JSON list of C-alpha atoms in Angstrom, two decimals:
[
{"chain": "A", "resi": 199, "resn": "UNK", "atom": "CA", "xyz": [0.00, 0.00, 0.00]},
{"chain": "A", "resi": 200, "resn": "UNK", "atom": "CA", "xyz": [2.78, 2.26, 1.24]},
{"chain": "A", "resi": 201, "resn": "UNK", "atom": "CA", "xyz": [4.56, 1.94, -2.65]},
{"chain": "A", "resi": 202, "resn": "UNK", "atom": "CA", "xyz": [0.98, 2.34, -4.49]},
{"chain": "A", "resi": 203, "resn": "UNK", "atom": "CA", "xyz": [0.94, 5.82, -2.59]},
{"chain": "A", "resi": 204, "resn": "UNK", "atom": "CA", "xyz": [4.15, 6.77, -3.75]},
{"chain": "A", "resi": 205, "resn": "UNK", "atom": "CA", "xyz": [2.77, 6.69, -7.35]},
{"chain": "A", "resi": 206, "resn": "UNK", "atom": "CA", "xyz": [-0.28, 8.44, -6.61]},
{"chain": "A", "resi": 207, "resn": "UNK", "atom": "CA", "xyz": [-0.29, 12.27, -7.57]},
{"chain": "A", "resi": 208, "resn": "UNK", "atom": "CA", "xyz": [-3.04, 12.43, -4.79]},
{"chain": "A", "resi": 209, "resn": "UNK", "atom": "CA", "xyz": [-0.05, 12.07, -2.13]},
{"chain": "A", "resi": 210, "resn": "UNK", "atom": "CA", "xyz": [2.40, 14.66, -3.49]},
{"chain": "A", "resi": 211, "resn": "UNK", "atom": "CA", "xyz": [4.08, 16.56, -1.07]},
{"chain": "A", "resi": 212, "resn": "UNK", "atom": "CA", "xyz": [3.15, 20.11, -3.27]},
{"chain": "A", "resi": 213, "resn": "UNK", "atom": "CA", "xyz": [-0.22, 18.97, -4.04]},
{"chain": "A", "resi": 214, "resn": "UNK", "atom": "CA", "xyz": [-2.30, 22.14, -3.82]},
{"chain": "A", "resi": 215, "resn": "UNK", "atom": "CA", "xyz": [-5.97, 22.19, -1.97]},
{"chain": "A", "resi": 216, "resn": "UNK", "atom": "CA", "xyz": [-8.35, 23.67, -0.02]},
{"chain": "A", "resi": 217, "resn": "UNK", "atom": "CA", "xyz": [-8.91, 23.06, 3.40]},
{"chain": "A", "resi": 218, "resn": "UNK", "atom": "CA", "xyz": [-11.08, 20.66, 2.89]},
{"chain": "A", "resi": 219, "resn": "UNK", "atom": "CA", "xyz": [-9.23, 18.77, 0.86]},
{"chain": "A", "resi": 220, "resn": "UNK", "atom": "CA", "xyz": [-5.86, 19.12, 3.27]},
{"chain": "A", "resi": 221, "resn": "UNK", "atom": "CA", "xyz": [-8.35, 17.55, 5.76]},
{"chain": "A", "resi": 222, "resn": "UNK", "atom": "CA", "xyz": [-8.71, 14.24, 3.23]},
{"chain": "A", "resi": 223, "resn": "UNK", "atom": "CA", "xyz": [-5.21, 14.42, 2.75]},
{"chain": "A", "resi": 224, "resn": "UNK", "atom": "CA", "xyz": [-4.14, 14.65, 6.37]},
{"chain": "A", "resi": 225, "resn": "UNK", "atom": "CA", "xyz": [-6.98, 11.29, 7.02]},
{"chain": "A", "resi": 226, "resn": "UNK", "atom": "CA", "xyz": [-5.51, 9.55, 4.02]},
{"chain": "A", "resi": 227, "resn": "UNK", "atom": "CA", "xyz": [-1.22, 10.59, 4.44]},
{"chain": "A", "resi": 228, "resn": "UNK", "atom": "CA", "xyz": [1.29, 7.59, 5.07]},
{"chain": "A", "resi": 229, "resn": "UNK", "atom": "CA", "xyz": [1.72, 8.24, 8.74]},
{"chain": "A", "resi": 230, "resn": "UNK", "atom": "CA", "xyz": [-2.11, 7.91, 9.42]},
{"chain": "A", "resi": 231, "resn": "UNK", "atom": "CA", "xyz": [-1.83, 4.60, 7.31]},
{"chain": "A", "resi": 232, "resn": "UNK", "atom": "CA", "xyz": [1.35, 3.53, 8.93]},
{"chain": "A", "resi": 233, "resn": "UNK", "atom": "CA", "xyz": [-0.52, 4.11, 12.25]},
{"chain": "A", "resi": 234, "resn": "UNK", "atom": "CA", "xyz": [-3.69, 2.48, 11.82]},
{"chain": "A", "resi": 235, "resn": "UNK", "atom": "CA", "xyz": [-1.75, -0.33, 10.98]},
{"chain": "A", "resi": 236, "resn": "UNK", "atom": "CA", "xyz": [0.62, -0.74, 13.89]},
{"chain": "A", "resi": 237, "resn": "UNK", "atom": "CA", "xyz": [-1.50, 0.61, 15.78]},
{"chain": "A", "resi": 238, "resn": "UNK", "atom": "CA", "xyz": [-4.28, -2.31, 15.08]},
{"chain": "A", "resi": 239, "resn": "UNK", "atom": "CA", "xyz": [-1.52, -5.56, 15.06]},
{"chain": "A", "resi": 240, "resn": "UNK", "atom": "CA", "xyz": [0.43, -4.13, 18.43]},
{"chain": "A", "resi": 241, "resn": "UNK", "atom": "CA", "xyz": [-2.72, -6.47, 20.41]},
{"chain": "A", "resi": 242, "resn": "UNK", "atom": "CA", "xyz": [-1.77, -9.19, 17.98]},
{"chain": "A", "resi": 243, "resn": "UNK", "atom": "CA", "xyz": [1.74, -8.99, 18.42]},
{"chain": "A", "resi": 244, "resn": "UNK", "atom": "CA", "xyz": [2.69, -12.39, 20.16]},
{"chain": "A", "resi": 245, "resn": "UNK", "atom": "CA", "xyz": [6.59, -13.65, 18.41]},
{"chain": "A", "resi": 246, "resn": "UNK", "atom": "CA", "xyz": [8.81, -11.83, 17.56]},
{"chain": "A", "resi": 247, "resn": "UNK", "atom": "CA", "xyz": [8.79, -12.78, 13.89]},
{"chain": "A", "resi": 248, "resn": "UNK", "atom": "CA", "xyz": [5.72, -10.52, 14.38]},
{"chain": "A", "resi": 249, "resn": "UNK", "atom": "CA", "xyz": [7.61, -7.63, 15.27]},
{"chain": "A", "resi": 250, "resn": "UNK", "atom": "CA", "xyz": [10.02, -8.08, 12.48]},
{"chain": "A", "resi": 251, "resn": "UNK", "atom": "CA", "xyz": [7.21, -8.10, 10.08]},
{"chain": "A", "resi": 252, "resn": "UNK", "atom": "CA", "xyz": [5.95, -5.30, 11.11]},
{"chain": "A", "resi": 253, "resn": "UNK", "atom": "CA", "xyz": [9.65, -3.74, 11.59]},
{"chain": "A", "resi": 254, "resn": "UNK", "atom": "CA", "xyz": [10.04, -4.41, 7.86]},
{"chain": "A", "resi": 255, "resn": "UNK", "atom": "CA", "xyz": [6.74, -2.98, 7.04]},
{"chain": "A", "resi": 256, "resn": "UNK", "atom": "CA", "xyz": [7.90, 0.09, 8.76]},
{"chain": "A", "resi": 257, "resn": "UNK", "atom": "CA", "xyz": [10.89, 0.50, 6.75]},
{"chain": "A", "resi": 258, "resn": "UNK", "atom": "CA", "xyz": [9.21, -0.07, 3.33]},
{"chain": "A", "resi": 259, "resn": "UNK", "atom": "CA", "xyz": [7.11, 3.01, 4.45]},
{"chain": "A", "resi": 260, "resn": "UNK", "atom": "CA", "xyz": [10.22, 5.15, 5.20]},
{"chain": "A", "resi": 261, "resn": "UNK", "atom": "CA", "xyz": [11.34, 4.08, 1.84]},
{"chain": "A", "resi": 262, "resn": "UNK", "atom": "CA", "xyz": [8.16, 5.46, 0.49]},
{"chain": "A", "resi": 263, "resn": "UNK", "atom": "CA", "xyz": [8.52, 8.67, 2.02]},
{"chain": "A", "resi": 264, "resn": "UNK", "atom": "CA", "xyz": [7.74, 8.20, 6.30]},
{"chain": "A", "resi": 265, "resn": "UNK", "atom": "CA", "xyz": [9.59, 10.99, 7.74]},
{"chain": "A", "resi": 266, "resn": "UNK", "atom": "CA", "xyz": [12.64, 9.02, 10.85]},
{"chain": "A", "resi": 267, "resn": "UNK", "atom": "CA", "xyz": [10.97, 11.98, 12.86]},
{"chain": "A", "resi": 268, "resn": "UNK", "atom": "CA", "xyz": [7.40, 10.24, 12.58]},
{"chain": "A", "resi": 269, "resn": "UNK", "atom": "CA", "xyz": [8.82, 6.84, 12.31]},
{"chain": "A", "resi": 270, "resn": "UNK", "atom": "CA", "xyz": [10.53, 6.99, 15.63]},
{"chain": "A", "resi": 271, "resn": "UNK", "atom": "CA", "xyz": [7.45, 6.42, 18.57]},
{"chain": "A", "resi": 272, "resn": "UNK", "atom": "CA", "xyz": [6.26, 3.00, 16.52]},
{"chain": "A", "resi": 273, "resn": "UNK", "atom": "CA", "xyz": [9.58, 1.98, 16.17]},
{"chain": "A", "resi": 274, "resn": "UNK", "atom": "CA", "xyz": [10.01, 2.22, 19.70]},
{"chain": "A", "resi": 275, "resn": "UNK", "atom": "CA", "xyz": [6.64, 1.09, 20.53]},
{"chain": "A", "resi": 276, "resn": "UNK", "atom": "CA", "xyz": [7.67, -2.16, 18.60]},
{"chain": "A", "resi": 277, "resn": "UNK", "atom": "CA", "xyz": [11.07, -2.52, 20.14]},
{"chain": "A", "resi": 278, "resn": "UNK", "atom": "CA", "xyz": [9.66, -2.35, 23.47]},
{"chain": "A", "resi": 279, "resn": "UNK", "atom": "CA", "xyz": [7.12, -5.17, 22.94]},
{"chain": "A", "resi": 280, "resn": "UNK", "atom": "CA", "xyz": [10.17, -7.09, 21.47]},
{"chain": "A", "resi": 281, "resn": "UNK", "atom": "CA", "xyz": [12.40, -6.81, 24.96]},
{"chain": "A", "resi": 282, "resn": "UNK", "atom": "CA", "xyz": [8.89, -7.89, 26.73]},
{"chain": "A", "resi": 283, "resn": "UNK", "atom": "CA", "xyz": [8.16, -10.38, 24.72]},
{"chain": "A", "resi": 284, "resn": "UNK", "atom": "CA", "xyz": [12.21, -11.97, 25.23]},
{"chain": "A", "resi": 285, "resn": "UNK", "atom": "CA", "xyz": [11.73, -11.29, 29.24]},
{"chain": "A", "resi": 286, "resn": "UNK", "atom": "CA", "xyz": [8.51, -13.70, 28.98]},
{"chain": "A", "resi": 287, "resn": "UNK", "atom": "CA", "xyz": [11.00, -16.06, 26.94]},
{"chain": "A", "resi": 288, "resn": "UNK", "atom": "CA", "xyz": [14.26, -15.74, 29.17]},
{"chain": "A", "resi": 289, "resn": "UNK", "atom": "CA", "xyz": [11.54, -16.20, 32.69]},
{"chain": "A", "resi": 290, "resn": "UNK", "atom": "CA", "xyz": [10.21, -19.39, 30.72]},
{"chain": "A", "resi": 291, "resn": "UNK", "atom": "CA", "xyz": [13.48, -20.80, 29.79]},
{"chain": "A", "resi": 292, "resn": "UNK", "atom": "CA", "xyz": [15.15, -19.81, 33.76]},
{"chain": "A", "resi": 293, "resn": "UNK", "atom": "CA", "xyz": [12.31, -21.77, 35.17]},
{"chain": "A", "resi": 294, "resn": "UNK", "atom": "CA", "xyz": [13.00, -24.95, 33.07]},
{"chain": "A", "resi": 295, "resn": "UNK", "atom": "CA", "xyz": [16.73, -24.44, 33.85]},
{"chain": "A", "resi": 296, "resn": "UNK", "atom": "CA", "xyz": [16.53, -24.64, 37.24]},
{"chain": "A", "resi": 297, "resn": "UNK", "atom": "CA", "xyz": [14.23, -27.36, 37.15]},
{"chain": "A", "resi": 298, "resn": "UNK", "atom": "CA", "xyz": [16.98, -29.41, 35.28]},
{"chain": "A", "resi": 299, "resn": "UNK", "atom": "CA", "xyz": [20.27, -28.47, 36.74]},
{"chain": "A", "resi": 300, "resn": "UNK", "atom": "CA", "xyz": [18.47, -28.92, 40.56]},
{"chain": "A", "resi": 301, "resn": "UNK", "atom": "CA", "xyz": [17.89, -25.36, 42.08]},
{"chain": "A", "resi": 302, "resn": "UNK", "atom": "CA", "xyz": [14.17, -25.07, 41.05]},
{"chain": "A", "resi": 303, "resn": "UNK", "atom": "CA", "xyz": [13.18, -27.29, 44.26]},
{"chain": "A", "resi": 304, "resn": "UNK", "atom": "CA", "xyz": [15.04, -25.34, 46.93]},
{"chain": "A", "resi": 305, "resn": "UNK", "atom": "CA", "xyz": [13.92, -22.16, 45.59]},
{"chain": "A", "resi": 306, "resn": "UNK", "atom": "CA", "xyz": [10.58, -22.81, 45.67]},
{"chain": "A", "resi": 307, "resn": "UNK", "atom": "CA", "xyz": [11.23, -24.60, 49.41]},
{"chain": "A", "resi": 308, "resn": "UNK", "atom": "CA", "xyz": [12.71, -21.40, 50.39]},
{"chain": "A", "resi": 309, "resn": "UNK", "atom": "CA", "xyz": [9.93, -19.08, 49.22]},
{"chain": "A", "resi": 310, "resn": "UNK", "atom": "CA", "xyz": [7.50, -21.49, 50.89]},
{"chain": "A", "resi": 311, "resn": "UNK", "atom": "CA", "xyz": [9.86, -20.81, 54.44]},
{"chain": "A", "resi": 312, "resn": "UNK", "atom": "CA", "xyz": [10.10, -17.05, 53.39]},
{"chain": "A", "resi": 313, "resn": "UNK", "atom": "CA", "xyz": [6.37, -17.01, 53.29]},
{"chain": "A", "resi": 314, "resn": "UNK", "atom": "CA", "xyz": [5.86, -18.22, 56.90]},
{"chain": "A", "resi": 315, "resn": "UNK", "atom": "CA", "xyz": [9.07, -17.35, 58.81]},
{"chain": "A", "resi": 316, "resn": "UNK", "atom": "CA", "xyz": [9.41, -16.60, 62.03]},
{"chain": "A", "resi": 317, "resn": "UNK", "atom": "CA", "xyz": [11.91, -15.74, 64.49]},
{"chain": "A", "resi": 318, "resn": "UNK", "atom": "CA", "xyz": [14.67, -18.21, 65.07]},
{"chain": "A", "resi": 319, "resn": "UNK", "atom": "CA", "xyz": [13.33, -20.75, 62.70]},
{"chain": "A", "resi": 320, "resn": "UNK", "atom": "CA", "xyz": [16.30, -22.23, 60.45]},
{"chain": "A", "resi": 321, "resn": "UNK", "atom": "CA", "xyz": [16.13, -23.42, 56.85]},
{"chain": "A", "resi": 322, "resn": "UNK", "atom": "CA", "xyz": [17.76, -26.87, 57.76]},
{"chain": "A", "resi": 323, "resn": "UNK", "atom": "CA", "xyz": [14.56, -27.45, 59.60]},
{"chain": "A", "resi": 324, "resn": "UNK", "atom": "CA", "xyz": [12.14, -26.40, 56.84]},
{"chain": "A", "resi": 325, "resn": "UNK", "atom": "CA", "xyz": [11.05, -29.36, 54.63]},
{"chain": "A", "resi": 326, "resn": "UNK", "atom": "CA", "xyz": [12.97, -29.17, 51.11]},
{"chain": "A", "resi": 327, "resn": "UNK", "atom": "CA", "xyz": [16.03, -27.50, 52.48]},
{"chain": "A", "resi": 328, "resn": "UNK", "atom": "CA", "xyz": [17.10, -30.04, 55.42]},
{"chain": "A", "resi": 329, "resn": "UNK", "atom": "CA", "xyz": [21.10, -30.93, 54.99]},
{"chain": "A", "resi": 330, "resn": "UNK", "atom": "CA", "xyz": [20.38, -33.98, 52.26]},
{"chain": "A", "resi": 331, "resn": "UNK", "atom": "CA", "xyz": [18.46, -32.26, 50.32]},
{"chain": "A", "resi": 332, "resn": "UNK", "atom": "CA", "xyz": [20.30, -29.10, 49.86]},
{"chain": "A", "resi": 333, "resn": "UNK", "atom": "CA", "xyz": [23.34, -31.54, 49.70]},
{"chain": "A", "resi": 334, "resn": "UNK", "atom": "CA", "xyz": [21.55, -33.62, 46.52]},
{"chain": "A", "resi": 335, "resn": "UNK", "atom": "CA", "xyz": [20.59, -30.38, 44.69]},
{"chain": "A", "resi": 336, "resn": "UNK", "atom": "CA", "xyz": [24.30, -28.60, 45.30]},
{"chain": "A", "resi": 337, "resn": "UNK", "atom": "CA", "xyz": [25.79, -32.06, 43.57]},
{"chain": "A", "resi": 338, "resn": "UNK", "atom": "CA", "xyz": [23.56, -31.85, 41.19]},
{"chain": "A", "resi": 339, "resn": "UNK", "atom": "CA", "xyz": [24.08, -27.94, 40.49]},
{"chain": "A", "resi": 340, "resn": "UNK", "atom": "CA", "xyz": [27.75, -28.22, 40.28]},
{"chain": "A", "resi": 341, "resn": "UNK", "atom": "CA", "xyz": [27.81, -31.46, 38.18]},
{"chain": "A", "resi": 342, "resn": "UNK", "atom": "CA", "xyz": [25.35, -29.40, 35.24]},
{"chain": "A", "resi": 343, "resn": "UNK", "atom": "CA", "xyz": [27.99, -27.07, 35.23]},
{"chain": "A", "resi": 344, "resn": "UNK", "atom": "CA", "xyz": [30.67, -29.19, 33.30]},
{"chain": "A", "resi": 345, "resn": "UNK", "atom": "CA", "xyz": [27.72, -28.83, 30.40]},
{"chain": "A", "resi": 346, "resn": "UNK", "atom": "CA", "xyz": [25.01, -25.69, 30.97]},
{"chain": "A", "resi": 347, "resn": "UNK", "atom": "CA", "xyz": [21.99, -26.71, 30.10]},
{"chain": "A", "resi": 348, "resn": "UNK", "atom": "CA", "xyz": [21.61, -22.84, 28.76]},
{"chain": "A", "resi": 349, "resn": "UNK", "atom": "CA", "xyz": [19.12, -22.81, 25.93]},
{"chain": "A", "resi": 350, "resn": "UNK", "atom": "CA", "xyz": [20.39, -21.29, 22.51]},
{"chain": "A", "resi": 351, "resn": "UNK", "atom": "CA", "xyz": [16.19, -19.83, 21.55]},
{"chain": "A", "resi": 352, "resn": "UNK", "atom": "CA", "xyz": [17.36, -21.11, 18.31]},
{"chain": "A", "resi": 353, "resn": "UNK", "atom": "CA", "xyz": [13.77, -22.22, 17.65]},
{"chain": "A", "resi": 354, "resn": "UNK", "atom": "CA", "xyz": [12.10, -19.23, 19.27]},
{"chain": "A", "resi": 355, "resn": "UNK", "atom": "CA", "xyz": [14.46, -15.96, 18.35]},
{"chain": "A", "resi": 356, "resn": "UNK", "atom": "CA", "xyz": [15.70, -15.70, 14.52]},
{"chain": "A", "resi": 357, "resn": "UNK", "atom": "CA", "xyz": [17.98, -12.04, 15.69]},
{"chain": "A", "resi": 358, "resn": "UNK", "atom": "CA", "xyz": [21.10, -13.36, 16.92]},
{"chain": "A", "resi": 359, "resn": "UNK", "atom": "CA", "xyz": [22.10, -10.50, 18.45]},
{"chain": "A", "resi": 360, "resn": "UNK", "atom": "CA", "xyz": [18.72, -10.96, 20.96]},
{"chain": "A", "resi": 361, "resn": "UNK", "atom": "CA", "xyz": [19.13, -14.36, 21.07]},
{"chain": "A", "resi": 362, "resn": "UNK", "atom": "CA", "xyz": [22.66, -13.78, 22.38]},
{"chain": "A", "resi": 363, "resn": "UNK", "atom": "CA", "xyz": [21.21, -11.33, 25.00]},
{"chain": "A", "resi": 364, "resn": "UNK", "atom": "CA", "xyz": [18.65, -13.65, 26.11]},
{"chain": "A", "resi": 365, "resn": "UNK", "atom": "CA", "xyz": [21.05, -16.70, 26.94]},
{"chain": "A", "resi": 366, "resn": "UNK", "atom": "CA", "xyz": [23.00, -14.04, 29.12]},
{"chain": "A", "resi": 367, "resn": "UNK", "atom": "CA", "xyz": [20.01, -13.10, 31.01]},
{"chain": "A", "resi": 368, "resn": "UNK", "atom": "CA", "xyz": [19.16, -16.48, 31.54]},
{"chain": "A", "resi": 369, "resn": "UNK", "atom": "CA", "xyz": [22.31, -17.49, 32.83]},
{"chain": "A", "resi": 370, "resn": "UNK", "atom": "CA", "xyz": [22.34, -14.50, 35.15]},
{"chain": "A", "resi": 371, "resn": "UNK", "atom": "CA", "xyz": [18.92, -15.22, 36.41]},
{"chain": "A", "resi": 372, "resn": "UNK", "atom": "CA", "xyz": [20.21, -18.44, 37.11]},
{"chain": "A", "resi": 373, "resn": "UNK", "atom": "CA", "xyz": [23.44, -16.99, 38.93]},
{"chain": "A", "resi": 374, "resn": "UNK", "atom": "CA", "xyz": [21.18, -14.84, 40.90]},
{"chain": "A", "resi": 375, "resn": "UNK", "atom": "CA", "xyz": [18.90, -18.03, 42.52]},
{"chain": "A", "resi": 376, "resn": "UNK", "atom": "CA", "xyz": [22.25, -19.32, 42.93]},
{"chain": "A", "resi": 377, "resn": "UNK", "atom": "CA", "xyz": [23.47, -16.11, 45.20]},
{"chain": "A", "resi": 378, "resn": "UNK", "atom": "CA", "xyz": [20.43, -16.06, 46.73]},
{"chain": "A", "resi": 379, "resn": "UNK", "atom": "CA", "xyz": [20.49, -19.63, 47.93]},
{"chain": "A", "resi": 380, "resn": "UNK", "atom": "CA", "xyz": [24.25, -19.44, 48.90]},
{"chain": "A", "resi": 381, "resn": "UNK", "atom": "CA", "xyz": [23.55, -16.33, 50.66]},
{"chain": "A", "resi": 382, "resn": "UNK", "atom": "CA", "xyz": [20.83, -17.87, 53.07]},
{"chain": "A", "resi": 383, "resn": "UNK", "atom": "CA", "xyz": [22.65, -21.02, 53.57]},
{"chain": "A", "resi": 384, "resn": "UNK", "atom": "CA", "xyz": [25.58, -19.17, 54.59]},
{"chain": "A", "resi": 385, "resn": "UNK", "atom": "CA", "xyz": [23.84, -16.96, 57.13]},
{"chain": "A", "resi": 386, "resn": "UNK", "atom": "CA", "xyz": [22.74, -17.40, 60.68]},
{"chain": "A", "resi": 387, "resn": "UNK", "atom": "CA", "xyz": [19.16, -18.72, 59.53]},
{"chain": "A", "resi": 388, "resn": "UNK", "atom": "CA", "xyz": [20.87, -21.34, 57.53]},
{"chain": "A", "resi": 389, "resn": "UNK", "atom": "CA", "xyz": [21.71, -23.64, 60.47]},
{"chain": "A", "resi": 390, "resn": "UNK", "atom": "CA", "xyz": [23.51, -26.30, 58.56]},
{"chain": "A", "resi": 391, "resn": "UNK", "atom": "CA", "xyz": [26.07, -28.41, 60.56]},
{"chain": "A", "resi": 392, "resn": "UNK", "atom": "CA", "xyz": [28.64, -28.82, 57.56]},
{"chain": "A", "resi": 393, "resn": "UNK", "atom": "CA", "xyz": [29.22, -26.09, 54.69]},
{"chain": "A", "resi": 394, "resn": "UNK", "atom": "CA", "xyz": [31.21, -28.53, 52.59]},
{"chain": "A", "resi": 395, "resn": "UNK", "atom": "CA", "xyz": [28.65, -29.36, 50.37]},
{"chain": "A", "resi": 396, "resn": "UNK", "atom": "CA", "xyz": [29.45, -25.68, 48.83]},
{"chain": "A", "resi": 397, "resn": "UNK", "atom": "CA", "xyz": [32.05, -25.89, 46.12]},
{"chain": "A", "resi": 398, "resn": "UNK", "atom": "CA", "xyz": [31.58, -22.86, 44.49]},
{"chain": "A", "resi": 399, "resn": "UNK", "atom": "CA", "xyz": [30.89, -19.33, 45.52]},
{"chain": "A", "resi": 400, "resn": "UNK", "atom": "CA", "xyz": [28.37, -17.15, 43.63]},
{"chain": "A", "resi": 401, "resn": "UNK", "atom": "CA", "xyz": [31.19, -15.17, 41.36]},
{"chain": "A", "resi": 402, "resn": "UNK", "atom": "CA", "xyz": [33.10, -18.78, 40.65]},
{"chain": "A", "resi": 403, "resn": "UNK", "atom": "CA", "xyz": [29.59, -19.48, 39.19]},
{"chain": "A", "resi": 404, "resn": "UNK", "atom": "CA", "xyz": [28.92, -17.00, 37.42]},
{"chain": "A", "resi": 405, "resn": "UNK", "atom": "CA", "xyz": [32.49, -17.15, 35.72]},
{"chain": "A", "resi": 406, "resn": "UNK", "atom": "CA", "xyz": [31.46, -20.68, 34.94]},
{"chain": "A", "resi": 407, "resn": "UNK", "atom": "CA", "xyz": [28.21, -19.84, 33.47]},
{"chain": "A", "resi": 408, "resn": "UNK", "atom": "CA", "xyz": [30.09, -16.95, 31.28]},
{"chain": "A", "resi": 409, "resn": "UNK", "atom": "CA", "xyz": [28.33, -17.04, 27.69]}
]
């Protein structure tokens, strides 16, 4: 639609009018078509092969004669969806990590004790985070570290450039339940007998989860 315009004397920049006709103009220009047409597939907007579609409609219309200056709010409109829509991907994909490399059970143990803590209770006495099972899940941890099971989002992000900066947030996310669980362990509400079980600190970790 956007290159039909550009060959239609109706659209010329120094097309002369009357007010009237300015008005038809105005309702009919490329930036009230560009518009309506973001504007009415942003709901719809659900992959982000989606937002390169629409990203590439955008250009053709800049091509056709979209000023940057009235290009810019959609563009960022659609960028922003696109970091939303990789946060959904990257909590998704942290979730499943977790799950595989061991950490997903005593994080969820430990929000369950967050949720109903009181004074001088201990995590070693909180079902899901006694001594053997922080023990299993640690071994378990440290041995998925030799081989990250950090997804690539081949499948699910073409743009390697997000795809690269959603495999770094999802090893950080991961570094951070880490931290977190070290952290608490560590402290004076951990209670646990033996520390030995804890071969790496939350920095070696994070080295070893470098991307």
């Amino acid at each position: 639609i956007s290159e039909e315009r550009v060959a239609s004397p109706g659209f010329a920049e120094d097309f002369a009018s009357t007010s009237e006709e300015d008005l038809v103009s105005k309702q009919l220009s490329l930036p009230f078509l560009v518009g309506t047409m973001i504007d009415a597939a942003m709901p719809h907007l659900r992959t982000l092969d989606d937002g390169a579609a629409l990203k590439s409609a955008l250009n053709v219309a800049l091509k056709c004669g979209l000023k940057a200056s009235e290009s810019t709010k959609w563009s960022k409109l659609i960028l922003e969806t696109e970091k939303n829509l990789v946060e959904s991907f990257v909590d998704t994909e942290t979730d499943e990590v977790l799950q595989v490399c061991g950490l997903e059970g005593l994080r969820s143990a430990m929000r369950h004790m967050n949720g109903v803590f009181i004074e001088g209770m201990t995590m070693s006495s909180h079902p899901g985070l006694f001594q053997r099972d922080v023990e299993g899940a640690m071994n378990k941890f440290y041995s998925s570290l030799f081989s990250p099971p950090i997804p690539t989002f081949e499948d699910t992000i073409k743009d390697p450039e997000l795809r690269k900066i959603a495999r770094s947030k999802t090893a950080q996310r991961v570094v951070d339940v880490y931290r977190e669980l070290y952290e608490a362990i560590t402290s004076e509400k951990g209670g646990y007998a033996d520390l030995a079980f804890l071969g790496h600190d939350p920095d070696q970790v994070k080295t070893l989860l470098s991307l």
